[in-house]
Amino acid sequence: MAVKKVAILISGRGSNMMALVEHAGDAYEVAVVASDKPDAPGLVWAREHGIPTFALSPKGIGKPAYEAAMTGALRDAGVEIVALAGYMRLLSDAFVAEWRGRIVNIHPSLLPLYKGLDTHARAIAAGDAEAGCSVHVVTEELDGGAVLGQARVPVLPGDDADTLAARVLVEEHRLYPRILAEFAAR
């Protein structure tokens, strides 16, 4: 089995990116970490660990030029799979089409529930007994692609969005590397 080259897209501290890097192995290797925020703390960590980075803000150049530059950087790195890990920018339909079937995302809800933002608060407000996270294939529909795997956590009495998010994040760090390895091994 050939090891697949992965790009990880981040916008912040990159805790899921770190988990993916730490569990890379026989199925995938991290070829580049890319961000829409040149000052994202996760980029510093990636550089400290010898991983090439790409950082460019779309402000002032527009989404088409930004995504074209990012695609060029990913292609230059030989990327075969794109893993979104706290990447907080919606991808254009054109970008998704170019990488169709090769983009995955970790989302902090049990999809199809709670697409988009504020997932933990929405689960608590709904009175859900459990919450969790999902890894899914990215399509043009927001958080609408095929679910590849999920992890569940109980919603505890007294939970607020932050306490629930912290428990879900632990599961994200366990789930995402395993599912990415399975996806890359296909």
Tab-separated table of C-alpha atoms in Angstrom:
chain	number	residue	atom	x	y	z
A	1	MET	CA	0.000	0.000	0.000
A	2	ALA	CA	1.342	3.411	-0.960
A	3	VAL	CA	1.425	6.111	1.682
A	4	LYS	CA	-0.886	8.980	0.646
A	5	LYS	CA	0.247	12.586	0.953
A	6	VAL	CA	-2.142	14.716	2.975
A	7	ALA	CA	-2.582	18.466	3.310
A	8	ILE	CA	-4.109	19.632	6.575
A	9	LEU	CA	-5.997	22.936	6.453
A	10	ILE	CA	-6.274	24.888	9.713
A	11	SER	CA	-7.368	28.317	10.908
A	12	GLY	CA	-6.251	28.286	14.553
A	13	ARG	CA	-4.276	26.343	17.131
A	14	GLY	CA	-4.447	23.110	15.167
A	15	SER	CA	-5.112	20.553	17.901
A	16	ASN	CA	-6.705	18.122	15.420
A	17	MET	CA	-3.823	18.778	13.018
A	18	MET	CA	-1.407	17.805	15.797
A	19	ALA	CA	-3.320	14.573	16.408
A	20	LEU	CA	-3.222	13.763	12.677
A	21	VAL	CA	0.525	14.446	12.503
A	22	GLU	CA	1.246	12.374	15.605
A	23	HIS	CA	-0.653	9.378	14.197
A	24	ALA	CA	0.627	9.531	10.603
A	25	GLY	CA	2.146	6.260	9.469
A	26	ASP	CA	1.610	3.508	6.953
A	27	ALA	CA	-1.515	4.982	5.339
A	28	TYR	CA	-0.765	8.719	5.197
A	29	GLU	CA	1.933	11.309	5.719
A	30	VAL	CA	1.469	15.030	6.190
A	31	ALA	CA	2.973	16.837	3.208
A	32	VAL	CA	1.887	20.380	4.098
A	33	VAL	CA	-0.141	22.327	6.649
A	34	ALA	CA	-2.017	25.244	5.080
A	35	SER	CA	-3.897	28.113	6.664
A	36	ASP	CA	-6.011	31.089	5.705
A	37	LYS	CA	-4.543	32.876	8.738
A	38	PRO	CA	-0.784	33.503	8.453
A	39	ASP	CA	-0.575	33.994	12.237
A	40	ALA	CA	-2.386	30.730	13.127
A	41	PRO	CA	-0.615	29.157	16.130
A	42	GLY	CA	-0.842	25.721	14.506
A	43	LEU	CA	1.539	26.852	11.761
A	44	VAL	CA	4.269	27.498	14.337
A	45	TRP	CA	3.839	23.975	15.719
A	46	ALA	CA	3.953	22.479	12.201
A	47	ARG	CA	7.158	24.352	11.337
A	48	GLU	CA	8.743	23.301	14.638
A	49	HIS	CA	8.004	19.701	13.628
A	50	GLY	CA	9.568	20.065	10.185
A	51	ILE	CA	6.324	20.148	8.226
A	52	PRO	CA	6.160	22.515	5.255
A	53	THR	CA	3.510	25.207	5.588
A	54	PHE	CA	1.500	27.455	3.309
A	55	ALA	CA	-0.175	30.561	4.706
A	56	LEU	CA	-2.086	33.204	2.843
A	57	SER	CA	-4.978	35.437	3.824
A	58	PRO	CA	-7.746	35.728	1.242
A	59	LYS	CA	-8.357	39.313	2.367
A	60	GLY	CA	-7.553	41.714	-0.416
A	61	ILE	CA	-7.107	39.048	-3.104
A	62	GLY	CA	-10.489	37.296	-3.047
A	63	LYS	CA	-11.520	33.690	-2.708
A	64	PRO	CA	-10.733	32.569	-6.301
A	65	ALA	CA	-7.139	33.866	-6.188
A	66	TYR	CA	-6.654	32.549	-2.641
A	67	GLU	CA	-7.929	29.063	-3.517
A	68	ALA	CA	-5.876	28.995	-6.737
A	69	ALA	CA	-2.716	29.800	-4.752
A	70	MET	CA	-3.578	27.162	-2.156
A	71	THR	CA	-4.292	24.550	-4.830
A	72	GLY	CA	-0.921	25.335	-6.404
A	73	ALA	CA	0.834	24.833	-3.068
A	74	LEU	CA	-1.002	21.545	-2.468
A	75	ARG	CA	-0.175	20.265	-5.948
A	76	ASP	CA	3.494	21.304	-5.534
A	77	ALA	CA	3.556	19.212	-2.339
A	78	GLY	CA	2.104	16.179	-4.167
A	79	VAL	CA	-1.066	16.191	-2.045
A	80	GLU	CA	-3.612	13.462	-2.697
A	81	ILE	CA	-6.016	14.068	0.225
A	82	VAL	CA	-7.104	17.291	1.929
A	83	ALA	CA	-8.030	17.067	5.631
A	84	LEU	CA	-9.862	20.019	7.153
A	85	ALA	CA	-8.982	20.373	10.837
A	86	GLY	CA	-10.507	23.481	12.329
A	87	TYR	CA	-10.462	25.226	8.975
A	88	MET	CA	-13.105	27.909	9.462
A	89	ARG	CA	-13.591	29.046	5.881
A	90	LEU	CA	-16.198	27.703	3.475
A	91	LEU	CA	-14.617	26.194	0.383
A	92	SER	CA	-15.936	27.211	-3.017
A	93	ASP	CA	-17.813	24.731	-5.177
A	94	ALA	CA	-14.926	24.947	-7.659
A	95	PHE	CA	-12.351	23.944	-5.023
A	96	VAL	CA	-14.541	21.067	-3.831
A	97	ALA	CA	-15.013	19.912	-7.439
A	98	GLU	CA	-11.267	20.000	-8.081
A	99	TRP	CA	-10.613	17.772	-5.037
A	100	ARG	CA	-13.890	15.802	-5.253
A	101	GLY	CA	-13.896	12.679	-3.126
A	102	ARG	CA	-10.514	13.600	-1.613
A	103	ILE	CA	-11.502	16.150	1.065
A	104	VAL	CA	-12.491	15.078	4.588
A	105	ASN	CA	-13.540	17.132	7.600
A	106	ILE	CA	-14.018	16.655	11.332
A	107	HIS	CA	-17.254	18.232	12.554
A	108	PRO	CA	-18.247	18.604	16.232
A	109	SER	CA	-21.692	17.035	16.085
A	110	LEU	CA	-23.336	13.749	15.292
A	111	LEU	CA	-24.189	14.534	11.694
A	112	PRO	CA	-26.699	14.971	10.196
A	113	LEU	CA	-27.563	16.884	13.399
A	114	TYR	CA	-26.303	20.432	13.868
A	115	LYS	CA	-24.555	21.332	10.659
A	116	GLY	CA	-22.597	24.574	10.814
A	117	LEU	CA	-21.623	26.449	13.962
A	118	ASP	CA	-22.544	26.419	17.678
A	119	THR	CA	-23.076	22.666	17.665
A	120	HIS	CA	-22.529	22.064	21.386
A	121	ALA	CA	-24.903	24.812	22.524
A	122	ARG	CA	-27.511	23.558	20.065
A	123	ALA	CA	-27.225	19.974	21.373
A	124	ILE	CA	-27.632	21.173	24.971
A	125	ALA	CA	-30.562	23.461	24.084
A	126	ALA	CA	-32.288	20.539	22.338
A	127	GLY	CA	-31.965	18.396	25.473
A	128	ASP	CA	-29.909	15.745	23.695
A	129	ALA	CA	-28.618	12.905	25.872
A	130	GLU	CA	-25.466	12.630	23.791
A	131	ALA	CA	-23.314	14.653	21.457
A	132	GLY	CA	-20.131	13.877	19.596
A	133	CYS	CA	-18.185	14.332	16.415
A	134	SER	CA	-18.256	13.095	12.838
A	135	VAL	CA	-15.670	12.704	10.096
A	136	HIS	CA	-17.264	13.169	6.696
A	137	VAL	CA	-16.434	13.610	3.037
A	138	VAL	CA	-16.706	17.257	2.001
A	139	THR	CA	-19.209	18.117	-0.709
A	140	GLU	CA	-20.712	21.373	-1.901
A	141	GLU	CA	-23.409	21.000	0.785
A	142	LEU	CA	-22.263	22.306	4.181
A	143	ASP	CA	-21.469	19.306	6.405
A	144	GLY	CA	-23.528	17.190	4.031
A	145	GLY	CA	-21.137	14.549	2.676
A	146	ALA	CA	-21.043	10.863	3.557
A	147	VAL	CA	-20.209	10.219	7.215
A	148	LEU	CA	-17.119	8.021	7.545
A	149	GLY	CA	-17.118	7.651	11.327
A	150	GLN	CA	-18.493	9.085	14.562
A	151	ALA	CA	-17.680	9.174	18.270
A	152	ARG	CA	-20.245	9.846	20.984
A	153	VAL	CA	-20.071	11.443	24.422
A	154	PRO	CA	-22.853	11.905	26.991
A	155	VAL	CA	-24.287	15.334	27.641
A	156	LEU	CA	-23.910	15.634	31.415
A	157	PRO	CA	-26.082	17.586	33.841
A	158	GLY	CA	-24.605	21.048	34.220
A	159	ASP	CA	-22.779	20.924	30.884
A	160	ASP	CA	-22.335	24.147	29.014
A	161	ALA	CA	-21.007	24.522	25.478
A	162	ASP	CA	-17.391	24.740	26.709
A	163	THR	CA	-17.423	21.659	28.954
A	164	LEU	CA	-19.155	19.601	26.287
A	165	ALA	CA	-16.755	20.879	23.620
A	166	ALA	CA	-13.757	19.835	25.722
A	167	ARG	CA	-15.022	16.246	26.008
A	168	VAL	CA	-15.922	16.071	22.330
A	169	LEU	CA	-12.455	17.370	21.380
A	170	VAL	CA	-10.814	14.427	23.174
A	171	GLU	CA	-12.877	12.104	20.985
A	172	GLU	CA	-12.067	14.116	17.850
A	173	HIS	CA	-8.355	13.513	18.494
A	174	ARG	CA	-9.000	9.758	18.716
A	175	LEU	CA	-11.449	9.465	15.824
A	176	TYR	CA	-9.912	11.644	13.107
A	177	PRO	CA	-6.509	9.916	12.765
A	178	ARG	CA	-8.158	6.478	12.607
A	179	ILE	CA	-10.713	7.513	10.001
A	180	LEU	CA	-8.130	9.395	7.923
A	181	ALA	CA	-5.898	6.308	7.897
A	182	GLU	CA	-8.836	4.156	6.763
A	183	PHE	CA	-9.764	6.721	4.090
A	184	ALA	CA	-6.178	6.913	2.818
A	185	ALA	CA	-5.886	3.115	2.686
A	186	ARG	CA	-8.802	2.789	0.240
